[in-house]
């Protein structure tokens, strides 16, 4: 369910309570087979980016307003 941004909104609102002081982003899904970039299909690449980048952006947009309001918060992105 968390893979669908619109369906996740109510669940996120329930789980977030008063907000977060910090969030560590370490999204990772099934890794595609290692192969030359030219052999990577665009749909597979798009799906990989959607899972690993768009999900982080979605969550950052949800937690950042509370951090700004409290004038405190940390976002840590881990990537490889």
Coordinates of N, CA and C in Angstrom, one line a residue:
X1 N 0.8 -1.2 0.0 CA 0.0 0.0 0.0 C 0.9 1.3 0.0
X2 N 2.0 1.2 0.7 CA 2.9 2.4 0.7 C 3.5 2.7 -0.7
X3 N 3.4 1.7 -1.6 CA 3.9 2.0 -3.0 C 3.0 2.9 -3.8
X4 N 1.8 3.1 -3.3 CA 0.8 4.0 -4.0 C 0.6 5.3 -3.2
X5 N 1.1 6.4 -3.7 CA 1.1 7.6 -2.9 C -0.3 8.0 -2.5
X6 N -1.3 8.0 -3.3 CA -2.6 8.5 -3.0 C -3.2 7.5 -1.9
X7 N -3.0 6.2 -2.0 CA -3.6 5.3 -1.1 C -2.8 5.4 0.3
X8 N -1.6 5.9 0.2 CA -0.8 6.0 1.5 C -1.1 7.2 2.3
X9 N -1.8 8.2 1.8 CA -2.0 9.4 2.5 C -2.7 9.2 3.9
X10 N -3.8 8.5 3.9 CA -4.5 8.3 5.2 C -3.6 7.5 6.2
X11 N -2.9 6.5 5.7 CA -2.1 5.7 6.6 C -0.9 6.5 7.1
X12 N -0.3 7.4 6.3 CA 0.8 8.2 6.7 C 0.3 9.2 7.8
X13 N -0.9 9.8 7.5 CA -1.4 10.8 8.5 C -1.6 10.1 9.9
X14 N -2.1 8.9 9.9 CA -2.3 8.2 11.2 C -1.0 7.9 11.8
X15 N 0.0 7.5 11.1 CA 1.3 7.1 11.6 C 2.2 8.3 12.1
X16 N 2.0 9.4 11.4 CA 2.9 10.5 11.7 C 2.7 11.3 13.0
X17 N 1.5 11.2 13.5 CA 1.2 11.8 14.8 C 1.6 13.3 14.8
X18 N 2.4 13.7 15.8 CA 2.7 15.1 15.9 C 3.9 15.5 15.0
X19 N 4.4 14.6 14.3 CA 5.5 14.9 13.3 C 6.8 14.1 13.6
X20 N 7.8 14.4 12.9 CA 9.1 13.7 13.0 C 10.2 14.8 13.2
X21 N 11.1 14.4 14.1 CA 12.3 15.3 14.2 C 13.4 14.9 13.2
X22 N 13.3 13.7 12.7 CA 14.3 13.2 11.7 C 13.8 12.0 10.9
X23 N 14.2 11.9 9.7 CA 13.9 10.8 8.9 C 15.1 10.3 8.1
X24 N 15.4 9.0 8.2 CA 16.5 8.4 7.4 C 15.9 7.7 6.2
X25 N 16.2 8.2 5.0 CA 15.7 7.6 3.8 C 16.7 6.6 3.3
X26 N 16.3 5.4 3.1 CA 17.1 4.3 2.6 C 16.3 3.4 1.8
X27 N 15.6 3.9 0.8 CA 14.8 3.1 0.0 C 15.6 2.2 -0.9
X28 N 15.1 1.0 -1.0 CA 15.7 0.0 -1.9 C 14.7 -1.0 -2.2
X29 N 14.6 -1.3 -3.4 CA 13.7 -2.4 -3.9 C 14.6 -3.5 -4.5
X30 N 13.9 -4.3 -5.2 CA 14.6 -5.4 -5.9 C 15.6 -4.7 -6.9
X31 N 16.8 -5.0 -6.8 CA 17.8 -4.5 -7.7 C 17.8 -5.1 -9.1
X32 N 17.8 -4.3 -10.1 CA 17.9 -4.9 -11.5 C 19.2 -5.7 -11.7
X33 N 19.2 -6.6 -12.6 CA 20.4 -7.3 -12.9 C 21.5 -6.3 -13.4
X34 N 22.7 -6.5 -13.0 CA 23.8 -5.6 -13.5 C 24.1 -5.9 -14.9
X35 N 24.0 -4.8 -15.7 CA 24.3 -4.9 -17.2 C 24.6 -3.5 -17.7
X36 N 25.1 -3.4 -18.9 CA 25.5 -2.1 -19.4 C 24.2 -1.2 -19.5
X37 N 24.4 0.1 -19.2 CA 23.3 1.0 -19.2 C 22.5 1.0 -20.5
X38 N 23.2 0.8 -21.7 CA 22.5 0.8 -23.0 C 21.6 -0.4 -23.1
X39 N 21.8 -1.4 -22.3 CA 20.9 -2.6 -22.4 C 19.8 -2.6 -21.4
X40 N 19.7 -1.5 -20.6 CA 18.7 -1.3 -19.6 C 17.4 -0.8 -20.3
X41 N 16.3 -1.4 -20.2 CA 15.1 -0.9 -20.8 C 14.6 0.3 -20.1
X42 N 14.1 1.3 -20.8 CA 13.6 2.5 -20.2 C 12.5 2.2 -19.2
X43 N 11.5 1.4 -19.5 CA 10.5 1.1 -18.5 C 11.1 0.5 -17.2
X44 N 12.1 -0.3 -17.3 CA 12.7 -0.9 -16.1 C 13.4 0.2 -15.3
X45 N 14.1 1.1 -16.0 CA 14.8 2.2 -15.4 C 13.9 3.1 -14.7
X46 N 12.8 3.5 -15.4 CA 11.8 4.4 -14.8 C 11.2 3.8 -13.6
X47 N 10.9 2.5 -13.6 CA 10.3 1.9 -12.4 C 11.3 1.9 -11.2
X48 N 12.6 1.7 -11.5 CA 13.6 1.7 -10.5 C 13.7 3.1 -9.9
X49 N 13.7 4.1 -10.7 CA 13.8 5.5 -10.3 C 12.5 5.9 -9.4
X50 N 11.4 5.4 -9.9 CA 10.1 5.7 -9.2 C 10.2 5.2 -7.8
X51 N 10.7 3.9 -7.6 CA 10.7 3.3 -6.3 C 11.8 3.9 -5.4
X52 N 12.9 4.3 -6.0 CA 14.0 4.8 -5.2 C 14.2 6.3 -5.0
X53 N 13.5 7.1 -5.9 CA 13.7 8.5 -5.8 C 12.3 9.2 -5.5
X54 N 11.3 8.8 -6.3 CA 10.0 9.4 -6.1 C 9.4 9.1 -4.7
X55 N 9.6 7.9 -4.2 CA 9.1 7.6 -2.8 C 9.8 8.5 -1.8
X56 N 11.1 8.7 -1.9 CA 11.8 9.6 -1.0 C 11.2 11.0 -1.0
X57 N 11.0 11.5 -2.3 CA 10.5 12.9 -2.4 C 9.1 13.0 -1.9
X58 N 8.3 12.0 -2.1 CA 6.9 12.0 -1.5 C 7.0 12.1 0.0
X59 N 7.8 11.3 0.7 CA 7.9 11.3 2.1 C 8.5 12.6 2.6
X60 N 9.5 13.1 1.9 CA 10.1 14.4 2.3 C 9.1 15.5 2.3
X61 N 8.3 15.5 1.3 CA 7.3 16.6 1.2 C 6.2 16.5 2.3
X62 N 6.0 15.3 2.9 CA 5.1 15.2 3.9 C 5.7 15.6 5.3
X63 N 7.0 15.3 5.5 CA 7.5 15.6 6.8 C 8.2 17.0 6.9
X64 N 8.6 17.6 5.8 CA 9.3 18.9 5.9 C 8.5 20.0 6.5
X65 N 7.2 20.2 6.1 CA 6.4 21.3 6.7 C 6.4 21.3 8.2
X66 N 6.3 20.2 8.9 CA 6.3 20.1 10.3 C 7.7 20.5 10.9
X67 N 8.7 20.1 10.2 CA 10.1 20.4 10.6 C 10.3 21.9 10.5
X68 N 9.9 22.5 9.4 CA 10.0 23.9 9.3 C 9.2 24.7 10.3
X69 N 8.0 24.2 10.6 CA 7.2 24.9 11.6 C 7.8 24.8 13.0
X70 N 8.4 23.7 13.3 CA 9.1 23.5 14.6 C 10.5 24.1 14.6
X71 N 11.0 24.5 13.4 CA 12.3 25.0 13.3 C 13.4 24.0 13.7
X72 N 13.1 22.8 13.4 CA 14.0 21.7 13.7 C 13.7 20.5 12.9
X73 N 14.7 19.8 12.4 CA 14.4 18.5 11.7 C 15.7 18.1 10.9
X74 N 15.8 16.9 10.7 CA 16.9 16.3 9.9 C 16.4 15.3 8.9
X75 N 16.8 15.5 7.6 CA 16.6 14.5 6.6 C 17.9 13.9 6.2
X76 N 18.0 12.6 6.2 CA 19.3 11.9 5.9 C 19.0 11.0 4.7
X77 N 19.6 11.1 3.6 CA 19.4 10.3 2.5 C 20.6 9.4 2.3
X78 N 20.4 8.1 2.2 CA 21.4 7.1 2.0 C 21.2 6.5 0.6
X79 N 22.2 6.5 -0.2 CA 22.1 5.9 -1.5 C 23.4 5.2 -1.9
X80 N 23.2 4.4 -2.9 CA 24.4 3.7 -3.4 C 24.3 3.6 -4.9

